[in-house]
Coordinates of C-alpha atoms in Angstrom, one line a residue:
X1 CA 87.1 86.7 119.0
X2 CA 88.4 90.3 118.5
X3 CA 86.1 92.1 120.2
X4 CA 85.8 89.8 122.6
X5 CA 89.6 90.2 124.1
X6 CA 90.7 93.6 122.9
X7 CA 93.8 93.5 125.7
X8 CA 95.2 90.2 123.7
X9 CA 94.6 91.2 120.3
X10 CA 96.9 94.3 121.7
X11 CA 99.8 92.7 122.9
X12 CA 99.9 90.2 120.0
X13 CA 100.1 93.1 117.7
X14 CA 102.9 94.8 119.5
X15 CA 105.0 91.8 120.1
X16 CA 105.0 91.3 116.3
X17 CA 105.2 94.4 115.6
X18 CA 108.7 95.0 117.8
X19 CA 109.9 92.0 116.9
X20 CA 109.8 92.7 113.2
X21 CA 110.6 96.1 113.6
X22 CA 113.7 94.9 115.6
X23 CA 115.6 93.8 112.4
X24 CA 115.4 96.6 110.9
X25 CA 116.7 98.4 113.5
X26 CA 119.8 96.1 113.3
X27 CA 120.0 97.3 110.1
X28 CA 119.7 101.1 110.5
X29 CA 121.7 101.1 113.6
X30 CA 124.9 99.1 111.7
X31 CA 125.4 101.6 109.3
X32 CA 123.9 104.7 111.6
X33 CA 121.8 106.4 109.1
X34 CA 118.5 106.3 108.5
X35 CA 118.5 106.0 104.7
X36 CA 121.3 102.8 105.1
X37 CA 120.6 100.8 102.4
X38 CA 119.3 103.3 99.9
X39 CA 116.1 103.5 102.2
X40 CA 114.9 100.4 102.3
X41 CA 115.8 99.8 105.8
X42 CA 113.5 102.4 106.8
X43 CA 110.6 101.5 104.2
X44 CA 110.8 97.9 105.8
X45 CA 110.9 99.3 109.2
X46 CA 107.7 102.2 108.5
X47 CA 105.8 98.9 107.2
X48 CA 106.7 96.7 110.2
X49 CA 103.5 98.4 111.8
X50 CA 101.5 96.6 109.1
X51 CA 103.0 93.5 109.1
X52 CA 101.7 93.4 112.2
X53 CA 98.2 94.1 111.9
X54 CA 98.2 91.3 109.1
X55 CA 99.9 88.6 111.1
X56 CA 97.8 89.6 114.2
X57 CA 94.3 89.9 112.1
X58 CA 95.4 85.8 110.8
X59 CA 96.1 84.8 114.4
X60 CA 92.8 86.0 115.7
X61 CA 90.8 85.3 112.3
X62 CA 89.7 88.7 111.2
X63 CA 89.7 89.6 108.1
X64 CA 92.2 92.3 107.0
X65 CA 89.3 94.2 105.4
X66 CA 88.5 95.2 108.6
X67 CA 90.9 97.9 109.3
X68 CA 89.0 100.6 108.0
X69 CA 90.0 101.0 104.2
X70 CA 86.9 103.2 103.2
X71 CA 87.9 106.8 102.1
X72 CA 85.1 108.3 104.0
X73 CA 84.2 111.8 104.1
X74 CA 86.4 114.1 101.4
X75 CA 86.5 117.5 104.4
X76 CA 87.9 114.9 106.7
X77 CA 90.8 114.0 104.4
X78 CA 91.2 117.7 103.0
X79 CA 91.8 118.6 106.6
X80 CA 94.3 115.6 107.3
X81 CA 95.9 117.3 104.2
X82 CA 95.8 121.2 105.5
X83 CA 96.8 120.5 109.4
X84 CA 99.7 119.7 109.5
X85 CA 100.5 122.4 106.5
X86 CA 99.1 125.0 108.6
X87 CA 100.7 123.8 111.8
X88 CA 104.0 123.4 110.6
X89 CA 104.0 126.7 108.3
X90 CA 103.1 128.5 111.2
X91 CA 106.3 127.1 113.2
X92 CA 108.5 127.7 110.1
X93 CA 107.3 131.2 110.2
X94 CA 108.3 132.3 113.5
X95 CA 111.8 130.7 113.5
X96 CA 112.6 132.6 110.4
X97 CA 110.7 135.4 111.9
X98 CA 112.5 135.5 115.3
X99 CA 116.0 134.3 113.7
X100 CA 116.5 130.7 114.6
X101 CA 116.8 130.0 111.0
X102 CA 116.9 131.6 107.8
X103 CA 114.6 131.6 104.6
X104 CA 115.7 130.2 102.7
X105 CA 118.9 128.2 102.1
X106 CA 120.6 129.1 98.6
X107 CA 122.2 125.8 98.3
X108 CA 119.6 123.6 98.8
X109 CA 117.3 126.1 96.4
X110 CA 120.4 125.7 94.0
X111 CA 120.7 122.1 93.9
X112 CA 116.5 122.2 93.4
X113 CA 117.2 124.5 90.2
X114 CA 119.6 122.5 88.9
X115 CA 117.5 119.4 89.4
X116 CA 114.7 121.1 87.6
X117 CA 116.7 122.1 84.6
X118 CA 116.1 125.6 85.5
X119 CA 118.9 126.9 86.7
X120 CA 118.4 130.4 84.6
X121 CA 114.7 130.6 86.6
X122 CA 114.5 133.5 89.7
X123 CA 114.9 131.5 93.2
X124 CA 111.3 132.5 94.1
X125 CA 110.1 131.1 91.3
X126 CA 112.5 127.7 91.6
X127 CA 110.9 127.8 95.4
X128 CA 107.4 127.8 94.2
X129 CA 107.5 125.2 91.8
X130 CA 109.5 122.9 94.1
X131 CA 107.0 123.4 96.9
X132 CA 104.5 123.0 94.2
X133 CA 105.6 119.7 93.1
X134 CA 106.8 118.7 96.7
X135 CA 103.3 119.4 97.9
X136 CA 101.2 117.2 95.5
X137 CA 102.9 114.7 93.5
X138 CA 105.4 114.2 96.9
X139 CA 102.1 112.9 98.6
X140 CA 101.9 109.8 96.6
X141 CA 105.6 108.6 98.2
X142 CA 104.7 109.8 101.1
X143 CA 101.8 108.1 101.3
X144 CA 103.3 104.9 100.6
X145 CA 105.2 104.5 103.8
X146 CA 103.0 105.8 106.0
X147 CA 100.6 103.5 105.0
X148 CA 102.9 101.1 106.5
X149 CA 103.0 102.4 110.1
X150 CA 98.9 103.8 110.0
X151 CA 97.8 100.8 109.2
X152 CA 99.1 99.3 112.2
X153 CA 98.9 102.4 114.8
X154 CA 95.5 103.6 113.6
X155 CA 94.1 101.0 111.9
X156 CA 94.1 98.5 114.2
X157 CA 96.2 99.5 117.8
X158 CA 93.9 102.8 118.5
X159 CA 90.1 101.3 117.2
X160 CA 90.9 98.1 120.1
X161 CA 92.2 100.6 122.4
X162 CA 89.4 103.1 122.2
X163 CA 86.7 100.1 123.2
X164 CA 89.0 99.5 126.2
X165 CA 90.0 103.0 127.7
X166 CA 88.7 105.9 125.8
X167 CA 90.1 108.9 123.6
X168 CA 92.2 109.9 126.3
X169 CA 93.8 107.2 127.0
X170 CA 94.1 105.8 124.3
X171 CA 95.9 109.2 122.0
X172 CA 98.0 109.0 124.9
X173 CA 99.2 105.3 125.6
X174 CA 99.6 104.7 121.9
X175 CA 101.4 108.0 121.6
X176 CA 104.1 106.9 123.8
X177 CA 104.2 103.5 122.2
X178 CA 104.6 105.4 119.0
X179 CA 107.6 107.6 120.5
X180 CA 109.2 104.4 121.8
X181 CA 109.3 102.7 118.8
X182 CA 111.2 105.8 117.0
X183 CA 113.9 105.5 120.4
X184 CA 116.1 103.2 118.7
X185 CA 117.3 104.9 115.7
X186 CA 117.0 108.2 116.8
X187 CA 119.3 107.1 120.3
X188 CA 121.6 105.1 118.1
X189 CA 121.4 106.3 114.5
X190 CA 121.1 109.3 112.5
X191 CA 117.3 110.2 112.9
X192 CA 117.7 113.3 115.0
X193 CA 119.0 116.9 114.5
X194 CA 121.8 117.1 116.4
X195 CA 121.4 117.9 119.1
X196 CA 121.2 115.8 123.2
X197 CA 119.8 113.1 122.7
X198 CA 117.3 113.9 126.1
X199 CA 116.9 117.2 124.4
X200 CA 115.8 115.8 120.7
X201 CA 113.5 112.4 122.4
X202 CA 111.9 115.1 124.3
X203 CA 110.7 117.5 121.7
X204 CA 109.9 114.4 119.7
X205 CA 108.0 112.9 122.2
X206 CA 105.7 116.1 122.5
X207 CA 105.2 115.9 118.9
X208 CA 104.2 112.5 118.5
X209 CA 102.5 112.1 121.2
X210 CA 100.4 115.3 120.5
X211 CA 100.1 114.1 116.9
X212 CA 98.6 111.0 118.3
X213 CA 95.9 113.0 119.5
X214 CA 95.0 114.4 116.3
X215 CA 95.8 111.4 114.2
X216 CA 93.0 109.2 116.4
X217 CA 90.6 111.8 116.4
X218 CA 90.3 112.4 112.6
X219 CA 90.7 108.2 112.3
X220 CA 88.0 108.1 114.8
X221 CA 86.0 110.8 113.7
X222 CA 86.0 109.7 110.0
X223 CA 85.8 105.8 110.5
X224 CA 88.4 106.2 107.8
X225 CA 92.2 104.7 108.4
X226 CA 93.4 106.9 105.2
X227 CA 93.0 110.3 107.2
X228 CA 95.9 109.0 109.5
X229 CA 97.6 108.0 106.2
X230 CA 97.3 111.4 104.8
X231 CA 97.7 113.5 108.1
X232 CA 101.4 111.6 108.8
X233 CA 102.1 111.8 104.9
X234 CA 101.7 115.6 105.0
X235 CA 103.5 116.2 108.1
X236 CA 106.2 114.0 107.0
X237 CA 106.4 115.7 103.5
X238 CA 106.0 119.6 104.5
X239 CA 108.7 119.3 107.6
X240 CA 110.9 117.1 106.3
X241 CA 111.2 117.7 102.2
X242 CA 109.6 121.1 102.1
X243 CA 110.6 123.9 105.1
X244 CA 113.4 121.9 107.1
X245 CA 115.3 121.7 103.8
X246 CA 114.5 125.5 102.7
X247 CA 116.0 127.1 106.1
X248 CA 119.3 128.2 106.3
X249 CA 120.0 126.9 109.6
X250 CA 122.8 128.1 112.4
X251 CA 124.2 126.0 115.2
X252 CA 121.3 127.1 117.6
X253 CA 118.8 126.4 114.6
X254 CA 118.9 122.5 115.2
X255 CA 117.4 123.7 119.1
X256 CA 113.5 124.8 117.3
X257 CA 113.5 123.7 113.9
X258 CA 112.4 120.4 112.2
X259 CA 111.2 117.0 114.6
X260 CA 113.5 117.4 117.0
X261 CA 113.5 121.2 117.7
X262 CA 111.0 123.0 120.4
X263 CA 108.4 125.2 118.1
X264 CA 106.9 122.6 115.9
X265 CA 105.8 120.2 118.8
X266 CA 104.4 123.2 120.8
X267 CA 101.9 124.2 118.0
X268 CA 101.1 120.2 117.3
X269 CA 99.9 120.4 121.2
X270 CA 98.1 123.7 120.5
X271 CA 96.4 121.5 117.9
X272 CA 95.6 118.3 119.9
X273 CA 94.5 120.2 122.9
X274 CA 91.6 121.9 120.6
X275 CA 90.9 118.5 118.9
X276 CA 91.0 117.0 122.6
X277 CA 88.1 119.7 124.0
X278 CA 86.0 118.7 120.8
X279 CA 86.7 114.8 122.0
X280 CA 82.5 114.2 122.7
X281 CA 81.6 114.7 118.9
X282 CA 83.4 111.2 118.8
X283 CA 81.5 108.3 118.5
X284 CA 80.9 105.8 121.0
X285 CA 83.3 102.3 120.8
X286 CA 82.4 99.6 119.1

């Protein structure tokens, strides 16, 4: 019945998925920050995506283990890991470069000593370990909500799309569904850096939507759903608890740094434009 009417199982999906979603934004938006409730708004809100697929793959009896759950290939999730390192090292590195920010900021570096018990340790060495730790064992968390949304974007949204439109299309469409979703709390709560809220969408807008196009290729390209889970994981864990913490920011820092600054989402598009012009090594919908 699924394959049959890809353009219903779609909307289905995303009418649940909003309307579930929707509560949560209640919740995030009535006490304006995005960790309200010690987090759990969010979490329920990161696995509204989910709940979706499940309540869609009951109403049009398909079984759940549909969405893809195989690992697949190891290179493709040790690059879901690495690309969004690279990409977002690389942006770190020429806003501390150029002067937009600072490496590194001793209060936050501080607080991460303390934390550790270490407090006697040199900073670079306090650094190190915290990135570390961050990097590997901060994966599993990480993991663990964006397995709510990937599950629902990539593991079922992007697969029907793809038999209906394309790659193209379909990075692309979702990707603004994807942006959309994030409006809410980022117009109305806390989930932004500061600065315009035109300014901030926009530069968030590039980056998901370019992300979109690297997240459905490797999901695509691997047959896999986890390389989404690990590609948002590690973009989520290196930009938001590794670098964006580590720079000492100024006022025009908020302007290029983190989600909602300039650099990051101009080197994801550098990214999804490659992974676009490599789009024919994908294989044909199903």
């Amino acid at each position: 019945m699924m394959q049959q009417n890809p353009r219903k199982t779609i909307v289905i999906f995303l009418l649940i998925t909003f309307a579930i979603s929707a509560i949560f934004y209640t919740f995030i938006i009535h006490t304006g920050k995005i960790m309200g409730g010690r987090g759990a708004f969010v979490t329920g809100m990161m696995w509204s995506p989910a709940l979706g697929a499940f309540l869609t793959s009951l109403i049009i009896k398909r079984p759940i283990s549909a969405l893809a759950w195989k690992w697949g290939e190891g290179r493709y999730q040790l690059w879901s890991y690495l690309v969004p390192l690279c990409y977002s090292f690389a942006a770190y590195l020429i806003i501390w470069t150029v002067g937009w920010g600072r490496f590194y900021d001793p209060q936050f570096v501080g607080e991460a000593a303390e934390s550790f018990g270490l407090e006697k340790l040199p900073r670079g060495w306090v650094i190190a370990l915290y990135v570390l730790l961050t990097g590997t064992i901060g994966m599993v968390r990480s993991m663990s909500s964006a397995l709510g949304e990937e599950i629902g974007w990539r593991g079922l949204l992007a697969p029907e799309m793809y038999r209906m439109m394309g790659y193209t299309k379909t990075a692309f469409i979702s990707g603004c569904i994807w942006a959309l979703w994030h409006l809410p709390i980022l117009l109305f709560a806390d989930y932004n850096s500061g600065t315009p809220a035109w300014y901030g969408f926009s530069c968030f807008s590039i980056l998901v939507i370019s992300g979109s196009f690297i997240f459905t290729w490797f999901r695509l390209k691997s047959g896999s759903l986890w390389t989404a889970v690990v590609l948002h994981a590690s973009h989520n864990l290196f930009i938001q608890a590794i670098f964006t913490p580590l720079t000492l920011t100024s006022e025009k820092t908020k302007y290029f740094y983190d989600e909602f600054g300039i650099v990051i989402p101009i080197l994801s598009l550098l990214v999804a434009i490659y992974l676009w012009t490599r789009r024919g090594e994908l294989p044909a919908p199903k």
